[in-house]
CSV table of C-alpha atoms and ligand atoms in Angstrom, one decimal:
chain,number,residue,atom,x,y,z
A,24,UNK,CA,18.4,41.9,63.2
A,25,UNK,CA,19.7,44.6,65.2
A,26,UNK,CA,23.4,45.8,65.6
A,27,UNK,CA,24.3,49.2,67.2
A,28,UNK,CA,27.8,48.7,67.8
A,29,UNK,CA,29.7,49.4,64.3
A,30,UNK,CA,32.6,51.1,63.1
A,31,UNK,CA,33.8,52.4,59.9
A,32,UNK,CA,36.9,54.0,58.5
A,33,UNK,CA,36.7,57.0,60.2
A,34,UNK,CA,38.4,55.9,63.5
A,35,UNK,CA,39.6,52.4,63.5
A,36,UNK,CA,37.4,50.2,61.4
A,37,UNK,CA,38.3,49.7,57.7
A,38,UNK,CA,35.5,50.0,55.9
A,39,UNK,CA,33.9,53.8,54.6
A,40,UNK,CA,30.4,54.2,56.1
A,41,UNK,CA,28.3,53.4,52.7
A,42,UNK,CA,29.8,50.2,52.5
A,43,UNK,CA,29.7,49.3,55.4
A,44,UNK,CA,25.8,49.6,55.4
A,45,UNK,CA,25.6,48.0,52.0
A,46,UNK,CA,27.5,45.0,54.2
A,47,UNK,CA,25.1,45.2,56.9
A,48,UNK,CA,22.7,45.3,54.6
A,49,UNK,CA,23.7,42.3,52.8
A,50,UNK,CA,24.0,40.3,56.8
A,51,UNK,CA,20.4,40.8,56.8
A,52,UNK,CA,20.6,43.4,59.6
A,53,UNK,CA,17.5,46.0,59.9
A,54,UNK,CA,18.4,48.8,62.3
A,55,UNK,CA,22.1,49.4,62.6
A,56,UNK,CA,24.4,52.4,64.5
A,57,UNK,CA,27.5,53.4,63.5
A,58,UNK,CA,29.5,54.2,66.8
A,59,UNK,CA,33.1,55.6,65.6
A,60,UNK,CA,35.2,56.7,68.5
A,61,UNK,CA,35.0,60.4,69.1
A,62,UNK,CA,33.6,61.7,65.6
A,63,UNK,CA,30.3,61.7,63.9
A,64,UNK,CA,32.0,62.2,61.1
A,65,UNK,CA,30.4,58.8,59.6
A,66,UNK,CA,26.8,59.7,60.1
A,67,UNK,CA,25.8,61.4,56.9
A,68,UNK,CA,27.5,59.0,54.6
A,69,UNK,CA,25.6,56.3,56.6
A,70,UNK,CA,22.2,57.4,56.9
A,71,UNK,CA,22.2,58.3,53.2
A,72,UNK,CA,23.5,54.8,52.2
A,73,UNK,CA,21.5,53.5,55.0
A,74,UNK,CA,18.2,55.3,53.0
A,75,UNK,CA,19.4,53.7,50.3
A,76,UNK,CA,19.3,50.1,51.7
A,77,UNK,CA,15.9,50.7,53.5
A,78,UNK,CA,17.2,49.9,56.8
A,79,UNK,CA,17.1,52.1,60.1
A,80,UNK,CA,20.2,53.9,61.1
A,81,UNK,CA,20.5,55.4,64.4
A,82,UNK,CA,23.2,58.2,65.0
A,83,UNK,CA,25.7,56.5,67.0
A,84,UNK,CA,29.1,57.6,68.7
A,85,UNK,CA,31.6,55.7,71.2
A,86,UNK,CA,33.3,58.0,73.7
A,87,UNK,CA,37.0,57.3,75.3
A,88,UNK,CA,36.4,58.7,79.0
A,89,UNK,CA,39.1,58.3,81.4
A,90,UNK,CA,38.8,56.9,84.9
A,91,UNK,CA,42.4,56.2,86.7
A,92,UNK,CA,44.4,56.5,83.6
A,93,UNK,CA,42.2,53.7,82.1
A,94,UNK,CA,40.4,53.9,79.2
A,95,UNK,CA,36.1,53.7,79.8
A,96,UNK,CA,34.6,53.7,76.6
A,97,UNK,CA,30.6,54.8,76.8
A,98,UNK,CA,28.4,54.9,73.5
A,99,UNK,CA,26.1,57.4,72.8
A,100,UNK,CA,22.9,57.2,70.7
A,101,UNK,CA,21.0,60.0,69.3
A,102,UNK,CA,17.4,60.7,68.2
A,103,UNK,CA,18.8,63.0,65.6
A,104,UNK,CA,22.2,63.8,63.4
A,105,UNK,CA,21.4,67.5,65.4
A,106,UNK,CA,23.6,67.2,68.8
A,107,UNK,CA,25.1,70.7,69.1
A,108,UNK,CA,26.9,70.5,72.6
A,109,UNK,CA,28.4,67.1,71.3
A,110,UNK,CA,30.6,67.9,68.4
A,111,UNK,CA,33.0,70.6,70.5
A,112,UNK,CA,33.3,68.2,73.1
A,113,UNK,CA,34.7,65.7,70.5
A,114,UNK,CA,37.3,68.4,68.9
A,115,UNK,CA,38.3,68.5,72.3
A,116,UNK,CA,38.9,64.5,72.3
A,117,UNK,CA,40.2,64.5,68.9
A,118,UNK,CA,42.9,67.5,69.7
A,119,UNK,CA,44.2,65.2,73.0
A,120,UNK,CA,44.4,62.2,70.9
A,121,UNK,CA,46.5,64.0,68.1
A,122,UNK,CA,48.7,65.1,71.6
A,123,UNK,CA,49.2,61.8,72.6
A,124,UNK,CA,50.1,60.3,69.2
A,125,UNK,CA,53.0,63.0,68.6
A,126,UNK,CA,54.1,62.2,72.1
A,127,UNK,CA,53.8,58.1,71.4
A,128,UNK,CA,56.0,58.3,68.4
A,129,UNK,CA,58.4,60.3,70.3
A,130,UNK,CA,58.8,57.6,72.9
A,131,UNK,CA,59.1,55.3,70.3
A,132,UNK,CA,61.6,56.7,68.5
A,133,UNK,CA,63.6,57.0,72.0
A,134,UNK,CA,63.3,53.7,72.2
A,135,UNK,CA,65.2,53.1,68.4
A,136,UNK,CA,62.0,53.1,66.0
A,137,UNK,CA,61.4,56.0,64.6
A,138,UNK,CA,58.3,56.7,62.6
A,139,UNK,CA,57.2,59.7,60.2
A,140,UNK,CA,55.1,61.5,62.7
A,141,UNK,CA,53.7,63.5,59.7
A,142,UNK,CA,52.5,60.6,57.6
A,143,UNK,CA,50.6,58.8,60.9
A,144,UNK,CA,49.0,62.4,61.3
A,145,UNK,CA,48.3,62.9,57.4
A,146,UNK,CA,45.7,59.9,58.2
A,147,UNK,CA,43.8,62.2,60.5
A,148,UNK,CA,43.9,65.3,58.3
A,149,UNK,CA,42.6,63.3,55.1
A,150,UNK,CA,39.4,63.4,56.9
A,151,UNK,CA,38.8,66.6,58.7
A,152,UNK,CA,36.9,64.8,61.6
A,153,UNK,CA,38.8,62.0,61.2
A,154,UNK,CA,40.0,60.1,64.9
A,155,UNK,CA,43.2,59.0,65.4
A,156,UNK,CA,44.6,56.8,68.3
A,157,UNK,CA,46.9,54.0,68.7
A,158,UNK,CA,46.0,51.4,65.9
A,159,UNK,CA,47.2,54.3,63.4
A,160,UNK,CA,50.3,54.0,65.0
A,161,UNK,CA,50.7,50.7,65.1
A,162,UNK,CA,49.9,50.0,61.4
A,163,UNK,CA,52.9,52.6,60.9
A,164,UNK,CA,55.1,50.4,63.4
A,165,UNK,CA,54.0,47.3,61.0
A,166,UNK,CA,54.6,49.0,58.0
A,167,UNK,CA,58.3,49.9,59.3
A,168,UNK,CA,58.4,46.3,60.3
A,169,UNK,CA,59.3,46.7,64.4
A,170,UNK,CA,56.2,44.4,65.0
A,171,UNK,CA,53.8,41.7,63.3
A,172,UNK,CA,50.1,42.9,64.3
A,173,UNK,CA,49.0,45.3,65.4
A,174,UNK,CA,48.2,43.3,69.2
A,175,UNK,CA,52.1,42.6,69.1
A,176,UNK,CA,52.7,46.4,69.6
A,177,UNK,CA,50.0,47.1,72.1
A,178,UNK,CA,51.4,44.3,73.9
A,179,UNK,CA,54.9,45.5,73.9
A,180,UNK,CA,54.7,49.1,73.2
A,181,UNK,CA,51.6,51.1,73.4
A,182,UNK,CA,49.2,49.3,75.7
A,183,UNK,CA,48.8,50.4,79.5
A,184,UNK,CA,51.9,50.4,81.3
A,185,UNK,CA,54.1,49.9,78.2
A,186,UNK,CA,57.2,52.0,77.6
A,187,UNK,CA,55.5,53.9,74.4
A,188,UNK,CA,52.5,54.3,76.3
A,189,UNK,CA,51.0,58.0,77.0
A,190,UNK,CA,48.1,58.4,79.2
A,191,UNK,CA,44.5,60.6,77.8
A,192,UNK,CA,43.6,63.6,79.2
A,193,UNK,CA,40.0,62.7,79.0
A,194,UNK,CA,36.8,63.3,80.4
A,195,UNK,CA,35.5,61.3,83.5
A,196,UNK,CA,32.7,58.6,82.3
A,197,UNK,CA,30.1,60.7,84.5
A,198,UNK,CA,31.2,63.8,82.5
A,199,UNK,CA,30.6,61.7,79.5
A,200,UNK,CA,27.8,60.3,80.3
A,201,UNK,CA,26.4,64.1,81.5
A,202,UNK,CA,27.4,65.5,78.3
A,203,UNK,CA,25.4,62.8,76.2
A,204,UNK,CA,22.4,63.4,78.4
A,205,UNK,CA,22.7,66.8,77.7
A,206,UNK,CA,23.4,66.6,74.1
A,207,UNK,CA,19.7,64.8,74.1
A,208,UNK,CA,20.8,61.6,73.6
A,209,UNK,CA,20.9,58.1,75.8
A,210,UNK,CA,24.1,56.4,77.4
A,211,UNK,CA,25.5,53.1,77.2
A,212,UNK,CA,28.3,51.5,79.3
A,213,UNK,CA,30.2,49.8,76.5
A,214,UNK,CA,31.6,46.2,76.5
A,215,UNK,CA,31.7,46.0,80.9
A,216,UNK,CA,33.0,42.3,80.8
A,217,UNK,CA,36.2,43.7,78.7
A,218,UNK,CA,36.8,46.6,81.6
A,219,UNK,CA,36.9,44.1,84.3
A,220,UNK,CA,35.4,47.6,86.4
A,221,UNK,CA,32.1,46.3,87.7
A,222,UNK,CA,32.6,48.2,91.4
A,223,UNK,CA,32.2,51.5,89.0
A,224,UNK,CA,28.9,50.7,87.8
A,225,UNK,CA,26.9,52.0,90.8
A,226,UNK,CA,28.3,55.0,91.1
A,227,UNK,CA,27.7,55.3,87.3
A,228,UNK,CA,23.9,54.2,87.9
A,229,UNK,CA,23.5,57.0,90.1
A,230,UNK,CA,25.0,59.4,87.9
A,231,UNK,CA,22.5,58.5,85.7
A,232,UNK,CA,23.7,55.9,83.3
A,233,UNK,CA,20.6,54.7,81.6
A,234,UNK,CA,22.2,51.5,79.7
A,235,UNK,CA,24.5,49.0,79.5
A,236,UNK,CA,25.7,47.2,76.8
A,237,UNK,CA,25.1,43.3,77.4
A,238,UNK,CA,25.6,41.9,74.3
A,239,UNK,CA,29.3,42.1,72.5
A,240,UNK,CA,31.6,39.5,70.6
A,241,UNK,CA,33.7,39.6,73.9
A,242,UNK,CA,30.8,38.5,76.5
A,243,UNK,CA,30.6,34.7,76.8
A,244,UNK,CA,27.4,33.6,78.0
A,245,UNK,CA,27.8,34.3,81.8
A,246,UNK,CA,28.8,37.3,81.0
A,247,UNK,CA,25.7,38.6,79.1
A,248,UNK,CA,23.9,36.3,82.1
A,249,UNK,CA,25.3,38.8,84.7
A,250,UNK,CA,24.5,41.8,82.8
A,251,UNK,CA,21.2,41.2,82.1
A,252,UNK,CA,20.6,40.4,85.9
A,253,UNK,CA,22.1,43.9,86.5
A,254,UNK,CA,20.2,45.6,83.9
A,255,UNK,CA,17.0,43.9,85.1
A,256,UNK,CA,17.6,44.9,89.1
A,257,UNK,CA,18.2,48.0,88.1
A,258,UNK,CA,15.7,49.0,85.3
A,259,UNK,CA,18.7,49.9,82.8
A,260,UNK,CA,18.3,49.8,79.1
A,261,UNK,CA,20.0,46.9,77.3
A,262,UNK,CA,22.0,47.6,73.8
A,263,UNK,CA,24.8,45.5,72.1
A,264,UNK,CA,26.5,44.8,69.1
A,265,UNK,CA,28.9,43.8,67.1
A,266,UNK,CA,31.3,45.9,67.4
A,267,UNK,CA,32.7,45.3,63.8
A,268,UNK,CA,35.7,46.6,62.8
A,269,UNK,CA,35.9,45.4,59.0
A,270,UNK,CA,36.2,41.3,58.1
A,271,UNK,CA,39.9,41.9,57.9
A,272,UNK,CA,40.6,44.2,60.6
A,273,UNK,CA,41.4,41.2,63.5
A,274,UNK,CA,39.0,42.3,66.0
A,275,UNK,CA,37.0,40.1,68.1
A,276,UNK,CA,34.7,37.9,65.6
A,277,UNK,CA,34.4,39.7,62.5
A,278,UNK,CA,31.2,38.2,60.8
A,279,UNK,CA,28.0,41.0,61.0
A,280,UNK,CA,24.7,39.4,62.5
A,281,UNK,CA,26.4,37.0,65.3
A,282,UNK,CA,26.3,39.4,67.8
A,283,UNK,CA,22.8,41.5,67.7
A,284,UNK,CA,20.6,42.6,70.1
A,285,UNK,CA,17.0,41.1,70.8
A,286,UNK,CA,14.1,42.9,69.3
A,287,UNK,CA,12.2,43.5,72.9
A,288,UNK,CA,15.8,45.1,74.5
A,289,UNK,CA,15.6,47.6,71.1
A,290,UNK,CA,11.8,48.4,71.4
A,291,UNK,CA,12.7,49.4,74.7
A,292,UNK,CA,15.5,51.0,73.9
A,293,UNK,CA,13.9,53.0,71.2
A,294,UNK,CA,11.1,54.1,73.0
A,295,UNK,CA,13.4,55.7,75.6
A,296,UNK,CA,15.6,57.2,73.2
A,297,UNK,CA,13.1,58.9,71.6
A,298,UNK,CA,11.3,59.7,74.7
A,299,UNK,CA,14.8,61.7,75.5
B,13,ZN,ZN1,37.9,50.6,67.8
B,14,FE,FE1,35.1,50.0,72.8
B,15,FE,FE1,33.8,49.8,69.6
């Protein structure tokens, strides 16, 4: 089984990248990629464990680009751990995000709940490619006890629109998906059903998006059904995944081998990636 949709503990998910393999591992998966958002930092952690396991690990990374003040996220995968014009381009994402969490807790504490800006940002420097974003700050908002879950203060607080809410300064999703092609790697437009942005996809198409992502815990049926019309009329590359966050983190369904992605979209997948 296939899954190239994974995170670990260095963004948002909550496990470390070798156990995280040894649990895909244990799922029954074969070829997994561990997509963190804006840091590699995982990679060598998970291809050694994944070595280890004898399963196939593809280098993996999930971009934040920025379209309207919305958030586009587009994966990258990679033949190699080598993608030199990648990792400055993700300091640059990392130092915005860091921008826009001291300016978050500042709202916040306008708006009567304060939080220790230096212990939310001690998370980031424990790791020194770490990511930071949002969730950090809503587990400190939980921890101060101001909301129950971490939804409850995207809902009211830090989501879109919301009165903590700071936009990104971010790259466009063509620049994105430019930057991956350059970096030798392929694109994938992540999770489409959950942007509820299909009139973008064209443009992206002829700004040479080469994949979608069809299948994902948050794609019912018709959903997938649509995609994989889309990706057919077009001749796009099909990935998916999980998109597992850790069994206890509260994203979409947490159990590993549900959501995977069908041998013949990987074989072509592969041989284009490789063919990059
Ligand atoms: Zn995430
Ligand atoms: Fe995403
Ligand atoms: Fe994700």
């Amino acid at each position: 089984m296939i899954d190239l949709h994974l995170h670990t503990n260095v963004s948002d998910g909550c496990d470390e990248p070798g156990a995280l393999v040894r649990a895909c591992r244990a799922a029954g998966l074969s070829v997994i990629s561990v997509t963190d958002h804006d840091t590699t930092a995982g990679w060598d952690e998970a291809a050694a464990a994944a070595a280890v396991a004898g399963i196939e690990f593809i280098p993996g990374v999930e971009i934040t680009a920025v379209l309207d003040d919305r958030d586009v996220h587009v994966l990258g995968y990679f033949p190699s751990r080598r993608a030199p014009l990648l990792e400055d381009f993700l300091e640059d994402q990392r130092a915005d995000r860091i921008r826009r969490v001291r300016e978050m807790v500042g709202r916040l504490a306008a708006l009567g709940m304060p939080l220790d800006l230096a212990s939310v940002l001690q998370d980031a420097a424990s790791h020194p490619r770490r990511t930071l974003g949002r969730p950090q700050i809503a587990d400190a908002m939980i921890a101060r006890g101001y909301v129950a879950h971490r939804n409850d203060a995207f809902d009211a607080y830090l989501g879109h629109g919301r009165p903590a809410f700071v936009a990104r300064r971010g790259a466009t999703p063509e620049e994105v998906i430019d930057l991956i092609t350059a970096s030798g790697g392929l694109a994938s437009l992540a999770h489409p059903g959950l942007l509820d942005l299909d009139e973008i996809i064209p443009a992206l198409i002829v700004a040479g998006l080469p994949a979608i992502e069809v299948f994902h815990p948050e794609h019912d049926p018709e959903t997938v059904w649509r995609y994989r019309r889309l990706t057919a009329a077009s001749r796009l590359i099909v990935t998916g995944g999980s998109d597992f966050h850790g069994a206890t983190s509260g994203h979409h369904d947490c159990t590993l081998g549900r959501i995977v992605l069908p041998r013949e979209d990987f074989e072509a997948f592969r041989d284009r990636l490789f063919a990059c």
